[in-house]
Amino acid sequence: MSERAVLAGGCFWGMQDLIRRLPGVTGTRVGYTGGDVPNATYRNHGTHAEGIEIIFDPERISFRQLLEVFFMIHDPTTLNRQGNDLGTSYRSGIYYVDDAQKQIAEELIGEIDASGIWPGKVVTEIAPVGPFWEAEPEHQDYLERFPAGYTCHFPREHWVLPKANAAE
């Protein structure tokens, strides 16, 4: 049985490139989420964030484990910004599909803030999932097609909670 997660953490290309490689992730697509424009597109996405829809096997990777990677590969402490990308399109967001995902997200953010490991307090938006508008074909799998393309996402090994390290 598969589960769904919808996350936003800046430019969707880098997020997709790293998350798709995780064991248990069975599908990804990039698009626009968390905003106000129906049928959002790159040129007209209103208040939507660039996001990624993830289909995963919870027997192989948990929602919490996905979020642990999410918080390691982008800076959740910068409001409406990732790297050189500025604006609400590049905000950090978790769009939960059920109360269990919401609770996991809130608990993990509390642990991150208490850890002091990240450069500031987490500003990630937590909201119920709404429509996810799939991005245009040229944005899907972008870094697979253009390996030297732009990304501001990379593993930050020092942004891992000690509890997570001890469990592995």
JSON list of C-alpha atoms in Angstrom, two decimals:
[
{"chain": "A", "resi": 1, "resn": "MET", "atom": "CA", "xyz": [0.00, 0.00, 0.00]},
{"chain": "A", "resi": 2, "resn": "SER", "atom": "CA", "xyz": [1.30, 3.46, -0.89]},
{"chain": "A", "resi": 3, "resn": "GLU", "atom": "CA", "xyz": [1.03, 6.76, 0.93]},
{"chain": "A", "resi": 4, "resn": "ARG", "atom": "CA", "xyz": [1.28, 10.33, -0.33]},
{"chain": "A", "resi": 5, "resn": "ALA", "atom": "CA", "xyz": [3.26, 13.30, 0.93]},
{"chain": "A", "resi": 6, "resn": "VAL", "atom": "CA", "xyz": [3.27, 16.85, -0.44]},
{"chain": "A", "resi": 7, "resn": "LEU", "atom": "CA", "xyz": [6.21, 19.07, 0.50]},
{"chain": "A", "resi": 8, "resn": "ALA", "atom": "CA", "xyz": [7.59, 22.43, -0.59]},
{"chain": "A", "resi": 9, "resn": "GLY", "atom": "CA", "xyz": [11.16, 23.47, 0.07]},
{"chain": "A", "resi": 10, "resn": "GLY", "atom": "CA", "xyz": [12.26, 25.92, -2.61]},
{"chain": "A", "resi": 11, "resn": "CYS", "atom": "CA", "xyz": [13.01, 25.07, -6.20]},
{"chain": "A", "resi": 12, "resn": "PHE", "atom": "CA", "xyz": [11.26, 21.79, -6.91]},
{"chain": "A", "resi": 13, "resn": "TRP", "atom": "CA", "xyz": [14.01, 20.40, -9.17]},
{"chain": "A", "resi": 14, "resn": "GLY", "atom": "CA", "xyz": [16.52, 19.82, -6.38]},
{"chain": "A", "resi": 15, "resn": "MET", "atom": "CA", "xyz": [13.94, 18.41, -4.01]},
{"chain": "A", "resi": 16, "resn": "GLN", "atom": "CA", "xyz": [12.78, 15.88, -6.60]},
{"chain": "A", "resi": 17, "resn": "ASP", "atom": "CA", "xyz": [16.32, 14.89, -7.53]},
{"chain": "A", "resi": 18, "resn": "LEU", "atom": "CA", "xyz": [17.27, 13.96, -3.96]},
{"chain": "A", "resi": 19, "resn": "ILE", "atom": "CA", "xyz": [13.97, 12.56, -2.66]},
{"chain": "A", "resi": 20, "resn": "ARG", "atom": "CA", "xyz": [13.36, 10.27, -5.64]},
{"chain": "A", "resi": 21, "resn": "ARG", "atom": "CA", "xyz": [16.53, 8.34, -4.71]},
{"chain": "A", "resi": 22, "resn": "LEU", "atom": "CA", "xyz": [15.31, 7.34, -1.24]},
{"chain": "A", "resi": 23, "resn": "PRO", "atom": "CA", "xyz": [14.55, 3.65, -0.72]},
{"chain": "A", "resi": 24, "resn": "GLY", "atom": "CA", "xyz": [10.78, 3.29, -0.50]},
{"chain": "A", "resi": 25, "resn": "VAL", "atom": "CA", "xyz": [9.96, 6.30, -2.67]},
{"chain": "A", "resi": 26, "resn": "THR", "atom": "CA", "xyz": [8.02, 4.88, -5.60]},
{"chain": "A", "resi": 27, "resn": "GLY", "atom": "CA", "xyz": [7.09, 8.06, -7.46]},
{"chain": "A", "resi": 28, "resn": "THR", "atom": "CA", "xyz": [7.55, 11.82, -7.53]},
{"chain": "A", "resi": 29, "resn": "ARG", "atom": "CA", "xyz": [6.25, 14.71, -9.55]},
{"chain": "A", "resi": 30, "resn": "VAL", "atom": "CA", "xyz": [6.82, 18.43, -9.21]},
{"chain": "A", "resi": 31, "resn": "GLY", "atom": "CA", "xyz": [4.10, 21.04, -9.23]},
{"chain": "A", "resi": 32, "resn": "TYR", "atom": "CA", "xyz": [2.37, 23.88, -7.44]},
{"chain": "A", "resi": 33, "resn": "THR", "atom": "CA", "xyz": [0.66, 23.57, -4.08]},
{"chain": "A", "resi": 34, "resn": "GLY", "atom": "CA", "xyz": [-0.63, 25.52, -1.10]},
{"chain": "A", "resi": 35, "resn": "GLY", "atom": "CA", "xyz": [-2.02, 28.45, -3.02]},
{"chain": "A", "resi": 36, "resn": "ASP", "atom": "CA", "xyz": [-4.99, 30.16, -4.60]},
{"chain": "A", "resi": 37, "resn": "VAL", "atom": "CA", "xyz": [-4.86, 29.71, -8.39]},
{"chain": "A", "resi": 38, "resn": "PRO", "atom": "CA", "xyz": [-6.75, 26.86, -10.06]},
{"chain": "A", "resi": 39, "resn": "ASN", "atom": "CA", "xyz": [-4.82, 25.04, -12.79]},
{"chain": "A", "resi": 40, "resn": "ALA", "atom": "CA", "xyz": [-1.58, 26.69, -11.68]},
{"chain": "A", "resi": 41, "resn": "THR", "atom": "CA", "xyz": [1.29, 26.94, -14.15]},
{"chain": "A", "resi": 42, "resn": "TYR", "atom": "CA", "xyz": [4.88, 28.17, -13.97]},
{"chain": "A", "resi": 43, "resn": "ARG", "atom": "CA", "xyz": [3.83, 31.53, -15.43]},
{"chain": "A", "resi": 44, "resn": "ASN", "atom": "CA", "xyz": [0.64, 31.79, -13.34]},
{"chain": "A", "resi": 45, "resn": "HIS", "atom": "CA", "xyz": [0.83, 30.09, -9.95]},
{"chain": "A", "resi": 46, "resn": "GLY", "atom": "CA", "xyz": [-0.40, 32.89, -7.70]},
{"chain": "A", "resi": 47, "resn": "THR", "atom": "CA", "xyz": [0.41, 32.11, -4.06]},
{"chain": "A", "resi": 48, "resn": "HIS", "atom": "CA", "xyz": [1.32, 28.47, -4.69]},
{"chain": "A", "resi": 49, "resn": "ALA", "atom": "CA", "xyz": [4.71, 27.13, -3.65]},
{"chain": "A", "resi": 50, "resn": "GLU", "atom": "CA", "xyz": [6.89, 25.03, -5.89]},
{"chain": "A", "resi": 51, "resn": "GLY", "atom": "CA", "xyz": [6.31, 21.60, -4.40]},
{"chain": "A", "resi": 52, "resn": "ILE", "atom": "CA", "xyz": [6.81, 17.90, -4.81]},
{"chain": "A", "resi": 53, "resn": "GLU", "atom": "CA", "xyz": [4.28, 15.11, -4.53]},
{"chain": "A", "resi": 54, "resn": "ILE", "atom": "CA", "xyz": [5.84, 11.92, -3.20]},
{"chain": "A", "resi": 55, "resn": "ILE", "atom": "CA", "xyz": [4.35, 8.45, -3.36]},
{"chain": "A", "resi": 56, "resn": "PHE", "atom": "CA", "xyz": [6.05, 6.13, -0.90]},
{"chain": "A", "resi": 57, "resn": "ASP", "atom": "CA", "xyz": [5.85, 2.69, 0.63]},
{"chain": "A", "resi": 58, "resn": "PRO", "atom": "CA", "xyz": [5.44, 3.17, 4.40]},
{"chain": "A", "resi": 59, "resn": "GLU", "atom": "CA", "xyz": [6.82, -0.33, 4.96]},
{"chain": "A", "resi": 60, "resn": "ARG", "atom": "CA", "xyz": [10.18, 0.88, 3.57]},
{"chain": "A", "resi": 61, "resn": "ILE", "atom": "CA", "xyz": [10.26, 4.58, 4.55]},
{"chain": "A", "resi": 62, "resn": "SER", "atom": "CA", "xyz": [8.10, 6.38, 7.07]},
{"chain": "A", "resi": 63, "resn": "PHE", "atom": "CA", "xyz": [6.64, 9.86, 6.73]},
{"chain": "A", "resi": 64, "resn": "ARG", "atom": "CA", "xyz": [8.95, 10.96, 9.56]},
{"chain": "A", "resi": 65, "resn": "GLN", "atom": "CA", "xyz": [11.98, 9.61, 7.69]},
{"chain": "A", "resi": 66, "resn": "LEU", "atom": "CA", "xyz": [10.90, 11.56, 4.60]},
{"chain": "A", "resi": 67, "resn": "LEU", "atom": "CA", "xyz": [10.64, 14.71, 6.71]},
{"chain": "A", "resi": 68, "resn": "GLU", "atom": "CA", "xyz": [14.05, 14.10, 8.25]},
{"chain": "A", "resi": 69, "resn": "VAL", "atom": "CA", "xyz": [15.55, 14.14, 4.75]},
{"chain": "A", "resi": 70, "resn": "PHE", "atom": "CA", "xyz": [13.39, 17.13, 3.77]},
{"chain": "A", "resi": 71, "resn": "PHE", "atom": "CA", "xyz": [14.74, 19.14, 6.70]},
{"chain": "A", "resi": 72, "resn": "MET", "atom": "CA", "xyz": [18.32, 18.12, 5.87]},
{"chain": "A", "resi": 73, "resn": "ILE", "atom": "CA", "xyz": [18.26, 19.11, 2.18]},
{"chain": "A", "resi": 74, "resn": "HIS", "atom": "CA", "xyz": [16.76, 22.62, 2.43]},
{"chain": "A", "resi": 75, "resn": "ASP", "atom": "CA", "xyz": [16.91, 25.46, 4.92]},
{"chain": "A", "resi": 76, "resn": "PRO", "atom": "CA", "xyz": [13.58, 25.50, 6.77]},
{"chain": "A", "resi": 77, "resn": "THR", "atom": "CA", "xyz": [14.65, 28.57, 8.77]},
{"chain": "A", "resi": 78, "resn": "THR", "atom": "CA", "xyz": [14.59, 31.06, 5.89]},
{"chain": "A", "resi": 79, "resn": "LEU", "atom": "CA", "xyz": [11.21, 32.64, 5.21]},
{"chain": "A", "resi": 80, "resn": "ASN", "atom": "CA", "xyz": [10.22, 32.52, 1.53]},
{"chain": "A", "resi": 81, "resn": "ARG", "atom": "CA", "xyz": [13.72, 31.76, 0.38]},
{"chain": "A", "resi": 82, "resn": "GLN", "atom": "CA", "xyz": [16.05, 28.95, -0.65]},
{"chain": "A", "resi": 83, "resn": "GLY", "atom": "CA", "xyz": [19.50, 29.85, -1.90]},
{"chain": "A", "resi": 84, "resn": "ASN", "atom": "CA", "xyz": [19.19, 32.55, -4.56]},
{"chain": "A", "resi": 85, "resn": "ASP", "atom": "CA", "xyz": [15.44, 31.93, -4.97]},
{"chain": "A", "resi": 86, "resn": "LEU", "atom": "CA", "xyz": [13.28, 34.55, -3.23]},
{"chain": "A", "resi": 87, "resn": "GLY", "atom": "CA", "xyz": [9.52, 34.81, -2.84]},
{"chain": "A", "resi": 88, "resn": "THR", "atom": "CA", "xyz": [6.56, 32.84, -1.52]},
{"chain": "A", "resi": 89, "resn": "SER", "atom": "CA", "xyz": [6.99, 30.33, -4.36]},
{"chain": "A", "resi": 90, "resn": "TYR", "atom": "CA", "xyz": [10.12, 29.14, -2.55]},
{"chain": "A", "resi": 91, "resn": "ARG", "atom": "CA", "xyz": [8.70, 28.80, 0.96]},
{"chain": "A", "resi": 92, "resn": "SER", "atom": "CA", "xyz": [9.06, 25.72, 3.10]},
{"chain": "A", "resi": 93, "resn": "GLY", "atom": "CA", "xyz": [5.82, 23.80, 3.56]},
{"chain": "A", "resi": 94, "resn": "ILE", "atom": "CA", "xyz": [4.37, 20.49, 4.68]},
{"chain": "A", "resi": 95, "resn": "TYR", "atom": "CA", "xyz": [0.90, 19.85, 3.30]},
{"chain": "A", "resi": 96, "resn": "TYR", "atom": "CA", "xyz": [-0.44, 16.98, 5.36]},
{"chain": "A", "resi": 97, "resn": "VAL", "atom": "CA", "xyz": [-2.93, 14.44, 4.04]},
{"chain": "A", "resi": 98, "resn": "ASP", "atom": "CA", "xyz": [-4.20, 13.37, 7.48]},
{"chain": "A", "resi": 99, "resn": "ASP", "atom": "CA", "xyz": [-3.93, 14.18, 11.18]},
{"chain": "A", "resi": 100, "resn": "ALA", "atom": "CA", "xyz": [-1.14, 11.64, 11.68]},
{"chain": "A", "resi": 101, "resn": "GLN", "atom": "CA", "xyz": [1.10, 13.48, 9.18]},
{"chain": "A", "resi": 102, "resn": "LYS", "atom": "CA", "xyz": [0.26, 16.81, 10.85]},
{"chain": "A", "resi": 103, "resn": "GLN", "atom": "CA", "xyz": [1.21, 15.45, 14.27]},
{"chain": "A", "resi": 104, "resn": "ILE", "atom": "CA", "xyz": [4.48, 13.96, 13.00]},
{"chain": "A", "resi": 105, "resn": "ALA", "atom": "CA", "xyz": [5.38, 17.27, 11.31]},
{"chain": "A", "resi": 106, "resn": "GLU", "atom": "CA", "xyz": [4.63, 19.32, 14.44]},
{"chain": "A", "resi": 107, "resn": "GLU", "atom": "CA", "xyz": [6.57, 16.95, 16.70]},
{"chain": "A", "resi": 108, "resn": "LEU", "atom": "CA", "xyz": [9.60, 16.89, 14.40]},
{"chain": "A", "resi": 109, "resn": "ILE", "atom": "CA", "xyz": [9.67, 20.68, 14.08]},
{"chain": "A", "resi": 110, "resn": "GLY", "atom": "CA", "xyz": [9.57, 20.91, 17.87]},
{"chain": "A", "resi": 111, "resn": "GLU", "atom": "CA", "xyz": [12.55, 18.55, 18.10]},
{"chain": "A", "resi": 112, "resn": "ILE", "atom": "CA", "xyz": [14.45, 20.51, 15.44]},
{"chain": "A", "resi": 113, "resn": "ASP", "atom": "CA", "xyz": [13.83, 23.83, 17.20]},
{"chain": "A", "resi": 114, "resn": "ALA", "atom": "CA", "xyz": [14.85, 22.34, 20.56]},
{"chain": "A", "resi": 115, "resn": "SER", "atom": "CA", "xyz": [18.03, 20.86, 19.09]},
{"chain": "A", "resi": 116, "resn": "GLY", "atom": "CA", "xyz": [19.64, 24.17, 18.17]},
{"chain": "A", "resi": 117, "resn": "ILE", "atom": "CA", "xyz": [21.41, 22.42, 15.27]},
{"chain": "A", "resi": 118, "resn": "TRP", "atom": "CA", "xyz": [19.70, 24.44, 12.49]},
{"chain": "A", "resi": 119, "resn": "PRO", "atom": "CA", "xyz": [20.68, 28.11, 12.02]},
{"chain": "A", "resi": 120, "resn": "GLY", "atom": "CA", "xyz": [17.36, 29.43, 13.39]},
{"chain": "A", "resi": 121, "resn": "LYS", "atom": "CA", "xyz": [13.80, 28.50, 14.22]},
{"chain": "A", "resi": 122, "resn": "VAL", "atom": "CA", "xyz": [11.84, 26.52, 11.63]},
{"chain": "A", "resi": 123, "resn": "VAL", "atom": "CA", "xyz": [9.41, 28.66, 9.61]},
{"chain": "A", "resi": 124, "resn": "THR", "atom": "CA", "xyz": [7.92, 25.77, 7.62]},
{"chain": "A", "resi": 125, "resn": "GLU", "atom": "CA", "xyz": [4.22, 26.20, 6.87]},
{"chain": "A", "resi": 126, "resn": "ILE", "atom": "CA", "xyz": [2.05, 23.27, 8.02]},
{"chain": "A", "resi": 127, "resn": "ALA", "atom": "CA", "xyz": [-1.34, 23.15, 6.31]},
{"chain": "A", "resi": 128, "resn": "PRO", "atom": "CA", "xyz": [-3.85, 20.61, 5.00]},
{"chain": "A", "resi": 129, "resn": "VAL", "atom": "CA", "xyz": [-3.10, 19.39, 1.50]},
{"chain": "A", "resi": 130, "resn": "GLY", "atom": "CA", "xyz": [-5.11, 21.03, -1.22]},
{"chain": "A", "resi": 131, "resn": "PRO", "atom": "CA", "xyz": [-4.98, 20.72, -4.97]},
{"chain": "A", "resi": 132, "resn": "PHE", "atom": "CA", "xyz": [-1.62, 19.80, -6.45]},
{"chain": "A", "resi": 133, "resn": "TRP", "atom": "CA", "xyz": [-1.16, 21.18, -9.95]},
{"chain": "A", "resi": 134, "resn": "GLU", "atom": "CA", "xyz": [1.43, 19.17, -11.87]},
{"chain": "A", "resi": 135, "resn": "ALA", "atom": "CA", "xyz": [4.20, 21.32, -13.36]},
{"chain": "A", "resi": 136, "resn": "GLU", "atom": "CA", "xyz": [4.91, 21.40, -17.06]},
{"chain": "A", "resi": 137, "resn": "PRO", "atom": "CA", "xyz": [6.84, 18.49, -18.61]},
{"chain": "A", "resi": 138, "resn": "GLU", "atom": "CA", "xyz": [10.05, 20.52, -18.90]},
{"chain": "A", "resi": 139, "resn": "HIS", "atom": "CA", "xyz": [10.16, 20.80, -15.08]},
{"chain": "A", "resi": 140, "resn": "GLN", "atom": "CA", "xyz": [9.64, 17.08, -14.39]},
{"chain": "A", "resi": 141, "resn": "ASP", "atom": "CA", "xyz": [12.85, 15.12, -13.77]},
{"chain": "A", "resi": 142, "resn": "TYR", "atom": "CA", "xyz": [14.82, 18.25, -14.72]},
{"chain": "A", "resi": 143, "resn": "LEU", "atom": "CA", "xyz": [18.10, 17.36, -13.02]},
{"chain": "A", "resi": 144, "resn": "GLU", "atom": "CA", "xyz": [18.05, 13.87, -14.52]},
{"chain": "A", "resi": 145, "resn": "ARG", "atom": "CA", "xyz": [17.94, 15.45, -17.96]},
{"chain": "A", "resi": 146, "resn": "PHE", "atom": "CA", "xyz": [20.30, 18.33, -17.07]},
{"chain": "A", "resi": 147, "resn": "PRO", "atom": "CA", "xyz": [22.65, 17.04, -14.33]},
{"chain": "A", "resi": 148, "resn": "ALA", "atom": "CA", "xyz": [24.55, 20.34, -14.19]},
{"chain": "A", "resi": 149, "resn": "GLY", "atom": "CA", "xyz": [21.31, 22.34, -13.83]},
{"chain": "A", "resi": 150, "resn": "TYR", "atom": "CA", "xyz": [20.58, 24.75, -10.99]},
{"chain": "A", "resi": 151, "resn": "THR", "atom": "CA", "xyz": [19.83, 23.44, -7.54]},
{"chain": "A", "resi": 152, "resn": "CYS", "atom": "CA", "xyz": [20.07, 24.82, -4.01]},
{"chain": "A", "resi": 153, "resn": "HIS", "atom": "CA", "xyz": [19.39, 21.44, -2.38]},
{"chain": "A", "resi": 154, "resn": "PHE", "atom": "CA", "xyz": [22.06, 19.21, -0.96]},
{"chain": "A", "resi": 155, "resn": "PRO", "atom": "CA", "xyz": [22.44, 16.98, 2.10]},
{"chain": "A", "resi": 156, "resn": "ARG", "atom": "CA", "xyz": [23.60, 18.95, 5.12]},
{"chain": "A", "resi": 157, "resn": "GLU", "atom": "CA", "xyz": [24.98, 16.13, 7.25]},
{"chain": "A", "resi": 158, "resn": "HIS", "atom": "CA", "xyz": [25.24, 18.45, 10.29]},
{"chain": "A", "resi": 159, "resn": "TRP", "atom": "CA", "xyz": [21.46, 19.02, 10.17]},
{"chain": "A", "resi": 160, "resn": "VAL", "atom": "CA", "xyz": [20.48, 15.60, 11.48]},
{"chain": "A", "resi": 161, "resn": "LEU", "atom": "CA", "xyz": [18.90, 15.13, 14.88]},
{"chain": "A", "resi": 162, "resn": "PRO", "atom": "CA", "xyz": [21.01, 13.04, 17.26]},
{"chain": "A", "resi": 163, "resn": "LYS", "atom": "CA", "xyz": [17.96, 10.83, 17.93]},
{"chain": "A", "resi": 164, "resn": "ALA", "atom": "CA", "xyz": [17.75, 10.02, 14.20]},
{"chain": "A", "resi": 165, "resn": "ASN", "atom": "CA", "xyz": [21.44, 9.12, 14.10]},
{"chain": "A", "resi": 166, "resn": "ALA", "atom": "CA", "xyz": [21.14, 6.86, 17.14]},
{"chain": "A", "resi": 167, "resn": "ALA", "atom": "CA", "xyz": [18.26, 4.97, 15.53]},
{"chain": "A", "resi": 168, "resn": "GLU", "atom": "CA", "xyz": [20.29, 4.03, 12.47]}
]
